[in-house]
Amino acid sequence: GHFETQTGAELQTWHTFTRMTSLTSNPMEDIENMEGEYMEGSSGHRRNRSNPEPEQTRPQPPRSLDFQSDKETDPSQSWTGGFTQGCTPQFQPFGAPATSSISLTTPSSPGEGLGKTTKLENMKNWTISTYKCSRQSLYEKMGKTSKTVDPELEDQIDTLRNTQKKYSEILRLARALSSHFYNMVQTQNSLGECFSDLAHKSPELQQEFLYNAEAQRNITKNGQKLLASLNFFVSSVNTIVNKTMEDSLQTVKQYETARVEYDAYRTDLEFYTAAKETEANQMKLSETQLSFNNKKAEFEKLRSDVQIKLKFLDENRVKVMANQLLLFHTAVSAYFSGNQVALEESMKQFAGKLKSPATSWIEQ
């Protein structure tokens, strides 16, 4: 009898856990029904199935899970605690969200759309122009198209580039001479100070040391004047090479770019002129004609600017370099020949007080 009672209890426990795994009822309620009654504390309170207390309404678990329904379930009726449709919480502890008829987005300005359209249009035009210029340059290198050439202007541009390279070499050597001469002047100054110090410490050679100290002091003084002349010459050549000539070459680069654009649109204009007279070709022809006229006006303007700049650059270069070369020769000759008066006169000319310099082989 004991064995049968134990076997019946095991079977009842097995059915209870089977019902728990199926989630068709509340497992805790089934365990209470299985036990029949229970005791609480020492008060002797008893509860059995024959005299149940009023049951409280509790949510029932779902019989199946519907993943295709778009309807939201009431969180108060969900036994899962308000989590339905995945893991999105439906329970709102602070009430329903606030709503407003006022738009929370920043209103766009009236000209914002126009600005975006203008930017897109500019980008489109730049892309088309770049493509045309790249194609024109490639075809010119391959010999598949013609280009506009001004032989006289091209010769002047080549001459300017060659002149800039030669003047850059003069500038490099003049800077090297100035740097080396500065080191020599500093060495002569230090040597003169050493002679002067030894003249006080060596009575037997005092007179000889004093003569040499005075000579080095005079050479250093004249050397500083020649060094100032060299620096002025370097500064003038640097202005011609890196400012005046460079400015003209920048205009030349703009001219060359405008020439490529002009030839690119000229080629397109010739193509649409020779094409069949269709409606699309006629529209393209009118657009290309308008663009070609604009590029032609820009090209002619830059060509005129280049011609004017090259003319004034050449005149200014000859005038400035003639004066600088004369002063450079006078200063160097005066220093190495010991002509202090001529050297001082040269320094006065650099200072802006023009006087008659010493006779040089350039004037002769």
GROMACS .gro file of C-alpha atoms in nm:
model
  364
    1GLY     CA    1   0.000   0.000   0.000
    2HIS     CA    2   0.290   0.227   0.078
    3PHE     CA    3   0.444   0.146  -0.262
    4GLU     CA    4   0.119   0.227  -0.445
    5THR     CA    5   0.085   0.559  -0.256
    6GLN     CA    6   0.440   0.659  -0.351
    7THR     CA    7   0.384   0.559  -0.713
    8GLY     CA    8   0.066   0.762  -0.730
    9ALA     CA    9   0.244   1.066  -0.583
   10GLU     CA   10   0.521   1.039  -0.842
   11LEU     CA   11   0.270   1.016  -1.126
   12GLN     CA   12   0.083   1.317  -0.994
   13THR     CA   13   0.411   1.514  -0.970
   14TRP     CA   14   0.497   1.415  -1.331
   15HIS     CA   15   0.161   1.539  -1.460
   16THR     CA   16   0.211   1.863  -1.267
   17PHE     CA   17   0.547   1.940  -1.433
   18THR     CA   18   0.404   1.844  -1.769
   19ARG     CA   19   0.133   2.105  -1.722
   20MET     CA   20   0.401   2.359  -1.612
   21THR     CA   21   0.599   2.314  -1.933
   22SER     CA   22   0.289   2.353  -2.151
   23LEU     CA   23   0.208   2.694  -1.996
   24THR     CA   24  -0.166   2.627  -2.014
   25SER     CA   25  -0.229   2.707  -1.647
   26ASN     CA   26  -0.065   2.867  -1.349
   27PRO     CA   27   0.187   2.607  -1.215
   28MET     CA   28   0.177   2.746  -0.861
   29GLU     CA   29  -0.200   2.695  -0.844
   30ASP     CA   30  -0.165   2.333  -0.959
   31ILE     CA   31   0.092   2.263  -0.687
   32GLU     CA   32  -0.147   2.406  -0.428
   33ASN     CA   33  -0.431   2.188  -0.559
   34MET     CA   34  -0.203   1.883  -0.554
   35GLU     CA   35  -0.106   1.929  -0.194
   36GLY     CA   36  -0.466   1.992  -0.096
   37GLU     CA   37  -0.394   2.210   0.198
   38TYR     CA   38  -0.112   2.389   0.371
   39MET     CA   39  -0.032   2.538   0.705
   40GLU     CA   40   0.072   2.899   0.777
   41GLY     CA   41   0.273   2.983   1.093
   42SER     CA   42   0.162   2.858   1.429
   43SER     CA   43  -0.188   2.998   1.408
   44GLY     CA   44  -0.309   2.672   1.262
   45HIS     CA   45  -0.481   2.831   0.964
   46ARG     CA   46  -0.593   2.561   0.718
   47ARG     CA   47  -0.708   2.581   0.356
   48ASN     CA   48  -0.844   2.294   0.157
   49ARG     CA   49  -1.020   2.241  -0.173
   50SER     CA   50  -1.359   2.175  -0.015
   51ASN     CA   51  -1.378   2.531   0.124
   52PRO     CA   52  -1.186   2.758  -0.113
   53GLU     CA   53  -1.164   3.130  -0.060
   54PRO     CA   54  -1.283   3.373  -0.324
   55GLU     CA   55  -1.039   3.367  -0.609
   56GLN     CA   56  -0.875   3.685  -0.733
   57THR     CA   57  -0.869   3.762  -1.099
   58ARG     CA   58  -0.525   3.706  -1.245
   59PRO     CA   59  -0.407   3.729  -1.608
   60GLN     CA   60  -0.402   3.407  -1.803
   61PRO     CA   61  -0.104   3.309  -2.023
   62PRO     CA   62  -0.150   3.319  -2.402
   63ARG     CA   63  -0.242   2.999  -2.578
   64SER     CA   64  -0.017   3.085  -2.874
   65LEU     CA   65   0.223   3.358  -2.988
   66ASP     CA   66   0.113   3.568  -3.282
   67PHE     CA   67   0.412   3.732  -3.456
   68GLN     CA   68   0.217   3.870  -3.751
   69SER     CA   69  -0.034   4.085  -3.566
   70ASP     CA   70   0.024   4.459  -3.583
   71LYS     CA   71  -0.222   4.534  -3.303
   72GLU     CA   72  -0.087   4.649  -2.971
   73THR     CA   73  -0.208   4.455  -2.668
   74ASP     CA   74  -0.316   4.608  -2.346
   75PRO     CA   75  -0.020   4.587  -2.104
   76SER     CA   76  -0.258   4.541  -1.809
   77GLN     CA   77  -0.393   4.217  -1.962
   78SER     CA   78  -0.055   4.068  -2.057
   79TRP     CA   79   0.076   3.801  -1.824
   80THR     CA   80   0.431   3.869  -1.957
   81GLY     CA   81   0.444   4.199  -1.767
   82GLY     CA   82   0.371   4.424  -2.064
   83PHE     CA   83   0.645   4.296  -2.303
   84THR     CA   84   0.486   4.204  -2.634
   85GLN     CA   85   0.605   4.197  -2.995
   86GLY     CA   86   0.965   4.108  -2.921
   87CYS     CA   87   1.127   4.292  -2.631
   88THR     CA   88   0.962   4.632  -2.668
   89PRO     CA   89   0.817   4.749  -2.336
   90GLN     CA   90   0.452   4.851  -2.365
   91PHE     CA   91   0.399   4.950  -2.004
   92GLN     CA   92   0.410   5.327  -1.948
   93PRO     CA   93   0.453   5.399  -1.577
   94PHE     CA   94   0.425   5.777  -1.628
   95GLY     CA   95   0.116   5.778  -1.842
   96ALA     CA   96   0.067   5.832  -2.212
   97PRO     CA   97   0.331   6.035  -2.400
   98ALA     CA   98   0.268   6.406  -2.445
   99THR     CA   99   0.146   6.515  -2.786
  100SER     CA  100   0.149   6.857  -2.952
  101SER     CA  101   0.030   7.004  -3.277
  102ILE     CA  102   0.335   7.233  -3.294
  103SER     CA  103   0.612   7.107  -3.524
  104LEU     CA  104   0.937   7.037  -3.341
  105THR     CA  105   1.154   7.051  -3.655
  106THR     CA  106   1.353   7.362  -3.745
  107PRO     CA  107   1.180   7.545  -4.029
  108SER     CA  108   1.399   7.589  -4.337
  109SER     CA  109   1.476   7.936  -4.463
  110PRO     CA  110   1.318   8.048  -4.791
  111GLY     CA  111   1.653   8.070  -4.973
  112GLU     CA  112   1.790   7.737  -4.852
  113GLY     CA  113   1.649   7.537  -5.142
  114LEU     CA  114   1.771   7.797  -5.391
  115GLY     CA  115   2.122   7.785  -5.243
  116LYS     CA  116   2.136   7.406  -5.273
  117THR     CA  117   2.018   7.425  -5.633
  118THR     CA  118   2.283   7.684  -5.715
  119LYS     CA  119   2.558   7.471  -5.559
  120LEU     CA  120   2.448   7.165  -5.754
  121GLU     CA  121   2.435   7.365  -6.075
  122ASN     CA  122   2.785   7.505  -6.017
  123MET     CA  123   2.919   7.158  -5.943
  124LYS     CA  124   2.757   7.025  -6.258
  125ASN     CA  125   2.908   7.303  -6.473
  126TRP     CA  126   3.251   7.255  -6.314
  127THR     CA  127   3.240   6.880  -6.381
  128ILE     CA  128   3.144   6.928  -6.744
  129SER     CA  129   3.412   7.195  -6.797
  130THR     CA  130   3.678   6.979  -6.632
  131TYR     CA  131   3.588   6.683  -6.848
  132LYS     CA  132   3.602   6.891  -7.166
  133CYS     CA  133   3.940   7.042  -7.075
  134SER     CA  134   4.089   6.703  -6.984
  135ARG     CA  135   3.967   6.557  -7.311
  136GLN     CA  136   4.105   6.853  -7.506
  137SER     CA  137   4.448   6.828  -7.340
  138LEU     CA  138   4.464   6.452  -7.404
  139TYR     CA  139   4.367   6.490  -7.768
  140GLU     CA  140   4.626   6.765  -7.816
  141LYS     CA  141   4.901   6.541  -7.679
  142MET     CA  142   4.785   6.256  -7.903
  143GLY     CA  143   4.763   6.485  -8.205
  144LYS     CA  144   4.392   6.420  -8.263
  145THR     CA  145   4.279   6.782  -8.245
  146SER     CA  146   4.408   7.131  -8.316
  147LYS     CA  147   4.485   7.407  -8.068
  148THR     CA  148   4.500   7.784  -8.084
  149VAL     CA  149   4.860   7.909  -8.102
  150ASP     CA  150   5.001   8.263  -8.080
  151PRO     CA  151   5.367   8.216  -8.186
  152GLU     CA  152   5.483   8.559  -8.075
  153LEU     CA  153   5.320   8.533  -7.734
  154GLU     CA  154   5.442   8.175  -7.686
  155ASP     CA  155   5.801   8.288  -7.755
  156GLN     CA  156   5.770   8.564  -7.497
  157ILE     CA  157   5.636   8.318  -7.238
  158ASP     CA  158   5.921   8.072  -7.304
  159THR     CA  159   6.171   8.358  -7.273
  160LEU     CA  160   6.018   8.461  -6.940
  161ARG     CA  161   6.045   8.106  -6.800
  162ASN     CA  162   6.407   8.074  -6.908
  163THR     CA  163   6.488   8.417  -6.764
  164GLN     CA  164   6.333   8.321  -6.431
  165LYS     CA  165   6.547   8.005  -6.414
  166LYS     CA  166   6.867   8.201  -6.484
  167TYR     CA  167   6.779   8.474  -6.237
  168SER     CA  168   6.700   8.208  -5.978
  169GLU     CA  169   7.053   8.076  -6.021
  170ILE     CA  170   7.193   8.428  -5.977
  171LEU     CA  171   6.984   8.463  -5.661
  172ARG     CA  172   7.115   8.131  -5.524
  173LEU     CA  173   7.479   8.224  -5.585
  174ALA     CA  174   7.434   8.577  -5.446
  175ARG     CA  175   7.286   8.435  -5.127
  176ALA     CA  176   7.576   8.191  -5.097
  177LEU     CA  177   7.825   8.478  -5.144
  178SER     CA  178   7.648   8.687  -4.883
  179SER     CA  179   7.647   8.398  -4.636
  180HIS     CA  180   8.015   8.319  -4.685
  181PHE     CA  181   8.115   8.684  -4.669
  182TYR     CA  182   7.919   8.726  -4.346
  183ASN     CA  183   8.117   8.439  -4.191
  184MET     CA  184   8.443   8.599  -4.312
  185VAL     CA  185   8.350   8.936  -4.160
  186GLN     CA  186   8.269   8.769  -3.829
  187THR     CA  187   8.603   8.586  -3.837
  188GLN     CA  188   8.792   8.909  -3.910
  189ASN     CA  189   8.614   9.083  -3.623
  190SER     CA  190   8.707   8.803  -3.383
  191LEU     CA  191   9.066   8.810  -3.508
  192GLY     CA  192   9.092   9.185  -3.450
  193GLU     CA  193   8.964   9.145  -3.092
  194CYS     CA  194   9.220   8.872  -3.031
  195PHE     CA  195   9.504   9.096  -3.161
  196SER     CA  196   9.385   9.382  -2.940
  197ASP     CA  197   9.378   9.156  -2.632
  198LEU     CA  198   9.727   9.024  -2.698
  199ALA     CA  199   9.862   9.378  -2.744
  200HIS     CA  200   9.787   9.446  -2.376
  201LYS     CA  201   9.932   9.115  -2.259
  202SER     CA  202  10.247   9.110  -2.471
  203PRO     CA  203  10.453   9.430  -2.424
  204GLU     CA  204  10.731   9.305  -2.652
  205LEU     CA  205  10.483   9.274  -2.947
  206GLN     CA  206  10.238   9.541  -2.849
  207GLN     CA  207  10.298   9.768  -3.151
  208GLU     CA  208  10.266   9.485  -3.406
  209PHE     CA  209   9.951   9.353  -3.247
  210LEU     CA  210   9.798   9.701  -3.242
  211TYR     CA  211   9.871   9.753  -3.614
  212ASN     CA  212   9.703   9.426  -3.708
  213ALA     CA  213   9.412   9.486  -3.471
  214GLU     CA  214   9.347   9.824  -3.632
  215ALA     CA  215   9.373   9.678  -3.984
  216GLN     CA  216   9.125   9.402  -3.903
  217ARG     CA  217   8.893   9.653  -3.744
  218ASN     CA  218   8.890   9.867  -4.061
  219ILE     CA  219   8.845   9.562  -4.285
  220THR     CA  220   8.554   9.449  -4.069
  221LYS     CA  221   8.394   9.792  -4.088
  222ASN     CA  222   8.422   9.804  -4.467
  223GLY     CA  223   8.312   9.441  -4.488
  224GLN     CA  224   7.992   9.521  -4.302
  225LYS     CA  225   7.917   9.792  -4.559
  226LEU     CA  226   7.980   9.551  -4.847
  227LEU     CA  227   7.766   9.292  -4.671
  228ALA     CA  228   7.479   9.542  -4.657
  229SER     CA  229   7.524   9.604  -5.032
  230LEU     CA  230   7.515   9.230  -5.102
  231ASN     CA  231   7.198   9.187  -4.897
  232PHE     CA  232   7.032   9.473  -5.083
  233PHE     CA  233   7.126   9.314  -5.415
  234VAL     CA  234   6.986   8.977  -5.300
  235SER     CA  235   6.664   9.142  -5.187
  236SER     CA  236   6.616   9.318  -5.522
  237VAL     CA  237   6.678   9.004  -5.727
  238ASN     CA  238   6.448   8.805  -5.500
  239THR     CA  239   6.170   9.059  -5.559
  240ILE     CA  240   6.211   9.029  -5.935
  241VAL     CA  241   6.223   8.648  -5.938
  242ASN     CA  242   5.970   8.547  -5.673
  243LYS     CA  243   5.723   8.834  -5.691
  244THR     CA  244   5.726   9.021  -6.022
  245MET     CA  245   5.804   8.728  -6.251
  246GLU     CA  246   5.594   8.487  -6.048
  247ASP     CA  247   5.293   8.717  -6.070
  248SER     CA  248   5.328   8.729  -6.448
  249LEU     CA  249   5.363   8.351  -6.466
  250GLN     CA  250   5.045   8.307  -6.263
  251THR     CA  251   4.863   8.516  -6.522
  252VAL     CA  252   5.022   8.301  -6.792
  253LYS     CA  253   4.885   7.986  -6.624
  254GLN     CA  254   4.536   8.137  -6.618
  255TYR     CA  255   4.576   8.226  -6.984
  256GLU     CA  256   4.680   7.870  -7.074
  257THR     CA  257   4.382   7.726  -6.886
  258ALA     CA  258   4.147   7.967  -7.064
  259ARG     CA  259   4.305   7.868  -7.397
  260VAL     CA  260   4.234   7.498  -7.333
  261GLU     CA  261   3.871   7.576  -7.235
  262TYR     CA  262   3.831   7.793  -7.543
  263ASP     CA  263   3.960   7.517  -7.773
  264ALA     CA  264   3.745   7.254  -7.597
  265TYR     CA  265   3.423   7.450  -7.655
  266ARG     CA  266   3.539   7.541  -8.006
  267THR     CA  267   3.575   7.171  -8.086
  268ASP     CA  268   3.227   7.100  -7.951
  269LEU     CA  269   3.085   7.389  -8.150
  270GLU     CA  270   3.240   7.255  -8.470
  271PHE     CA  271   3.100   6.908  -8.393
  272TYR     CA  272   2.741   7.026  -8.340
  273THR     CA  273   2.762   7.257  -8.641
  274ALA     CA  274   2.849   6.962  -8.867
  275ALA     CA  275   2.595   6.727  -8.701
  276LYS     CA  276   2.246   6.653  -8.829
  277GLU     CA  277   1.988   6.925  -8.775
  278THR     CA  278   1.778   6.754  -8.512
  279GLU     CA  279   1.594   6.922  -8.229
  280ALA     CA  280   1.837   6.788  -7.967
  281ASN     CA  281   2.141   6.891  -8.173
  282GLN     CA  282   2.000   7.238  -8.227
  283MET     CA  283   1.950   7.281  -7.851
  284LYS     CA  284   2.304   7.159  -7.785
  285LEU     CA  285   2.434   7.390  -8.057
  286SER     CA  286   2.274   7.698  -7.900
  287GLU     CA  287   2.402   7.607  -7.553
  288THR     CA  288   2.753   7.539  -7.685
  289GLN     CA  289   2.750   7.865  -7.883
  290LEU     CA  290   2.669   8.062  -7.568
  291SER     CA  291   2.940   7.887  -7.365
  292PHE     CA  292   3.187   7.932  -7.650
  293ASN     CA  293   3.126   8.307  -7.662
  294ASN     CA  294   3.188   8.337  -7.287
  295LYS     CA  295   3.509   8.135  -7.304
  296LYS     CA  296   3.627   8.331  -7.606
  297ALA     CA  297   3.580   8.664  -7.427
  298GLU     CA  298   3.763   8.532  -7.121
  299PHE     CA  299   4.046   8.394  -7.336
  300GLU     CA  300   4.097   8.719  -7.526
  301LYS     CA  301   4.095   8.922  -7.204
  302LEU     CA  302   4.362   8.703  -7.042
  303ARG     CA  303   4.573   8.709  -7.356
  304SER     CA  304   4.566   9.089  -7.352
  305ASP     CA  305   4.657   9.088  -6.979
  306VAL     CA  306   4.953   8.858  -7.043
  307GLN     CA  307   5.085   9.075  -7.326
  308ILE     CA  308   5.065   9.390  -7.112
  309LYS     CA  309   5.227   9.226  -6.809
  310LEU     CA  310   5.512   9.078  -7.013
  311LYS     CA  311   5.581   9.417  -7.170
  312PHE     CA  312   5.595   9.605  -6.839
  313LEU     CA  313   5.785   9.322  -6.672
  314ASP     CA  314   6.058   9.331  -6.934
  315GLU     CA  315   6.095   9.709  -6.908
  316ASN     CA  316   6.102   9.705  -6.529
  317ARG     CA  317   6.346   9.413  -6.518
  318VAL     CA  318   6.596   9.587  -6.746
  319LYS     CA  319   6.576   9.913  -6.552
  320VAL     CA  320   6.611   9.758  -6.205
  321MET     CA  321   6.884   9.508  -6.295
  322ALA     CA  322   7.092   9.772  -6.474
  323ASN     CA  323   7.095   9.984  -6.158
  324GLN     CA  324   7.153   9.687  -5.927
  325LEU     CA  325   7.439   9.545  -6.133
  326LEU     CA  326   7.613   9.883  -6.146
  327LEU     CA  327   7.589   9.928  -5.768
  328PHE     CA  328   7.698   9.570  -5.707
  329HIS     CA  329   8.008   9.610  -5.922
  330THR     CA  330   8.098   9.943  -5.758
  331ALA     CA  331   8.061   9.810  -5.404
  332VAL     CA  332   8.266   9.493  -5.466
  333SER     CA  333   8.539   9.680  -5.656
  334ALA     CA  334   8.566   9.946  -5.388
  335TYR     CA  335   8.593   9.691  -5.108
  336PHE     CA  336   8.863   9.474  -5.262
  337SER     CA  337   9.062   9.771  -5.397
  338GLY     CA  338   9.058   9.942  -5.058
  339ASN     CA  339   8.874  10.247  -5.194
  340GLN     CA  340   8.688  10.339  -4.877
  341VAL     CA  341   8.558  10.666  -5.020
  342ALA     CA  342   8.399  10.492  -5.319
  343LEU     CA  343   8.253  10.231  -5.089
  344GLU     CA  344   8.095  10.497  -4.870
  345GLU     CA  345   7.958  10.672  -5.180
  346SER     CA  346   7.805  10.341  -5.289
  347MET     CA  347   7.641  10.302  -4.947
  348LYS     CA  348   7.493  10.651  -4.978
  349GLN     CA  349   7.336  10.550  -5.308
  350PHE     CA  350   7.181  10.247  -5.142
  351ALA     CA  351   7.047  10.478  -4.873
  352GLY     CA  352   6.870  10.686  -5.138
  353LYS     CA  353   7.115  10.975  -5.168
  354LEU     CA  354   7.232  10.945  -5.526
  355LYS     CA  355   7.583  11.075  -5.588
  356SER     CA  356   7.835  11.009  -5.860
  357PRO     CA  357   7.993  10.669  -5.787
  358ALA     CA  358   8.350  10.574  -5.860
  359THR     CA  359   8.435  10.500  -6.219
  360SER     CA  360   8.375  10.134  -6.313
  361TRP     CA  361   8.437   9.925  -6.617
  362ILE     CA  362   8.062   9.919  -6.693
  363GLU     CA  363   8.051  10.299  -6.739
  364GLN     CA  364   8.367  10.293  -6.949
   0.00000   0.00000   0.00000
